[in-house]
């Protein structure tokens, strides 16, 4: 009788442990279900943040418009664009840097006006490597030559990341 009771006792203990484990999983599931509205609100907040960031960080499809806007701002600032060369993008984790080399001709005041207008764009545009030289033969509208790199940033969608 003892040798029959031993295996049954062991099976009872295993089933009891399984039951406790399943009860723990059920309690965890109940907690998760109770927090489901909170998770949904968090997803909505994240989606709103993503939409706000996408206005600042354009996708590849919107870059052409941004390039035209930069050229337009230079022209409206009375600067001659001597060179406007988009460079190769530099991929980062979830975005890519998109540098544009600019050579401009005009006055210092107009250059400052251009940078001010550039800073007011809804997109992020960083200006670096700024070099300004005075002209040897200045005119009223052209006293300096400037070169710089205007870098904007692109949102890389998951499909773009996997294909790189």
Coordinates of C-alpha atoms in Angstrom, one line a residue:
X1 CA 0.0 0.0 0.0
X2 CA 2.9 2.4 0.8
X3 CA 4.5 1.8 -2.6
X4 CA 1.2 2.7 -4.4
X5 CA 0.7 5.8 -2.2
X6 CA 4.1 7.2 -3.0
X7 CA 3.6 7.7 -6.8
X8 CA 0.0 9.1 -6.1
X9 CA 1.3 11.5 -3.5
X10 CA 4.0 12.7 -5.9
X11 CA 1.4 13.2 -8.7
X12 CA -0.9 15.1 -6.2
X13 CA 2.0 17.4 -5.4
X14 CA 2.8 18.0 -9.1
X15 CA -0.8 18.8 -9.8
X16 CA -1.0 21.1 -6.8
X17 CA 2.1 23.0 -8.1
X18 CA 0.7 23.2 -11.6
X19 CA -2.6 24.6 -10.1
X20 CA -0.6 27.3 -8.1
X21 CA 1.3 28.2 -11.3
X22 CA -1.8 28.5 -13.3
X23 CA -3.5 30.5 -10.6
X24 CA -0.5 32.9 -10.7
X25 CA -0.8 33.2 -14.5
X26 CA -4.5 33.9 -14.1
X27 CA -3.8 36.7 -11.5
X28 CA -1.2 38.2 -13.8
X29 CA -3.7 38.1 -16.7
X30 CA -6.4 39.8 -14.5
X31 CA -3.9 42.5 -13.6
X32 CA -3.0 43.1 -17.3
X33 CA -6.7 43.2 -18.2
X34 CA -7.4 45.7 -15.5
X35 CA -4.5 47.9 -16.9
X36 CA -5.7 47.6 -20.5
X37 CA -7.3 51.1 -20.6
X38 CA -4.1 52.5 -19.3
X39 CA -2.1 50.8 -22.0
X40 CA -4.5 52.0 -24.6
X41 CA -4.1 55.6 -23.4
X42 CA -0.3 55.2 -23.5
X43 CA -0.5 54.0 -27.1
X44 CA -2.7 57.0 -28.0
X45 CA -0.1 59.3 -26.4
X46 CA 2.8 57.6 -28.2
X47 CA 0.9 57.9 -31.5
X48 CA 0.3 61.6 -30.9
X49 CA 4.0 62.1 -30.1
X50 CA 4.9 60.3 -33.3
X51 CA 2.6 62.5 -35.4
X52 CA 4.2 65.6 -33.8
X53 CA 7.7 64.3 -34.4
X54 CA 6.8 63.4 -38.0
X55 CA 6.0 67.1 -38.6
X56 CA 9.6 67.9 -37.5
X57 CA 11.3 64.9 -39.0
X58 CA 10.1 64.4 -42.6
X59 CA 10.0 61.2 -44.4
X60 CA 11.9 60.7 -47.6
X61 CA 8.8 61.6 -49.6
X62 CA 8.7 65.1 -48.2
X63 CA 12.4 66.0 -48.7
X64 CA 11.9 67.4 -52.2
X65 CA 9.5 70.0 -50.8
X66 CA 12.0 70.9 -48.1
X67 CA 14.8 71.3 -50.6
X68 CA 12.7 73.6 -52.7
X69 CA 11.8 75.6 -49.5
X70 CA 15.4 76.1 -48.6
X71 CA 16.2 77.3 -52.1
X72 CA 13.2 79.6 -52.0
X73 CA 14.2 81.1 -48.6
X74 CA 17.7 81.8 -50.0
X75 CA 16.2 83.6 -53.0
X76 CA 13.6 85.5 -50.8
X77 CA 16.6 86.6 -48.6
X78 CA 18.2 88.1 -51.7
X79 CA 21.0 85.6 -51.7
X80 CA 22.4 84.1 -54.9
X81 CA 22.8 80.3 -54.5
X82 CA 26.0 79.4 -56.3
X83 CA 25.9 75.8 -55.2
X84 CA 23.2 73.7 -53.8
X85 CA 24.4 70.1 -53.5
X86 CA 22.4 67.5 -51.6
X87 CA 24.9 64.9 -50.2
X88 CA 24.5 61.3 -49.4
X89 CA 22.3 60.5 -46.4
X90 CA 24.0 59.1 -43.2
X91 CA 21.7 56.5 -41.6
X92 CA 21.4 56.6 -37.8
X93 CA 19.2 54.4 -35.6
X94 CA 15.7 55.6 -36.6
X95 CA 16.6 58.6 -38.7
X96 CA 19.1 59.7 -41.3
X97 CA 21.1 62.9 -41.6
X98 CA 20.7 64.6 -44.9
X99 CA 23.4 67.2 -45.5
X100 CA 23.2 69.9 -48.2
X101 CA 26.2 71.9 -49.2
X102 CA 25.4 75.5 -49.9
X103 CA 27.6 78.3 -51.4
X104 CA 25.8 81.6 -51.1
X105 CA 26.6 85.1 -52.3
X106 CA 25.0 88.3 -50.9
X107 CA 25.3 90.6 -47.9
X108 CA 25.8 89.7 -44.3
X109 CA 22.4 91.1 -43.3
X110 CA 20.7 88.9 -46.0
X111 CA 22.6 85.8 -44.8
X112 CA 21.5 86.4 -41.2
X113 CA 17.9 86.9 -42.5
X114 CA 18.2 83.6 -44.4
X115 CA 19.4 81.8 -41.3
X116 CA 16.6 83.4 -39.2
X117 CA 14.0 82.2 -41.7
X118 CA 15.6 78.8 -41.9
X119 CA 15.3 78.5 -38.1
X120 CA 11.6 79.1 -38.2
X121 CA 10.9 76.1 -40.5
X122 CA 8.8 73.4 -38.8
X123 CA 11.5 70.9 -39.9
X124 CA 14.8 70.6 -38.1
X125 CA 17.7 72.1 -40.1
X126 CA 21.1 72.5 -38.5
X127 CA 23.7 74.8 -40.1
X128 CA 27.4 73.8 -39.7
X129 CA 30.8 74.4 -41.2
X130 CA 29.9 78.1 -41.8
X131 CA 32.6 80.0 -43.6
X132 CA 32.1 83.7 -44.5
X133 CA 34.6 85.7 -46.6
X134 CA 34.4 89.3 -47.6
X135 CA 34.5 90.0 -51.3
X136 CA 37.6 91.7 -52.8
X137 CA 35.3 93.8 -55.0
X138 CA 32.1 94.2 -53.0
X139 CA 28.9 95.7 -54.4
X140 CA 25.9 97.0 -52.5
X141 CA 24.1 93.7 -52.8
X142 CA 27.1 91.4 -52.7
X143 CA 29.6 91.9 -49.9
X144 CA 30.3 88.4 -48.8
X145 CA 30.6 84.8 -50.0
X146 CA 29.4 82.1 -47.6
X147 CA 29.6 78.3 -47.6
X148 CA 27.9 76.0 -45.1
X149 CA 26.3 72.6 -44.7
X150 CA 22.6 72.6 -43.9
X151 CA 21.7 69.3 -42.4
X152 CA 18.1 68.1 -42.1
X153 CA 16.9 64.8 -40.7
X154 CA 14.7 62.1 -42.2
X155 CA 12.5 59.6 -40.4
X156 CA 13.4 56.1 -41.5
X157 CA 10.4 53.9 -41.5
X158 CA 10.9 50.2 -40.5
X159 CA 10.7 49.1 -44.1
X160 CA 13.5 51.5 -45.0
X161 CA 15.7 50.2 -42.1
X162 CA 15.3 46.5 -43.1
X163 CA 16.2 47.2 -46.8
X164 CA 19.4 49.0 -46.0

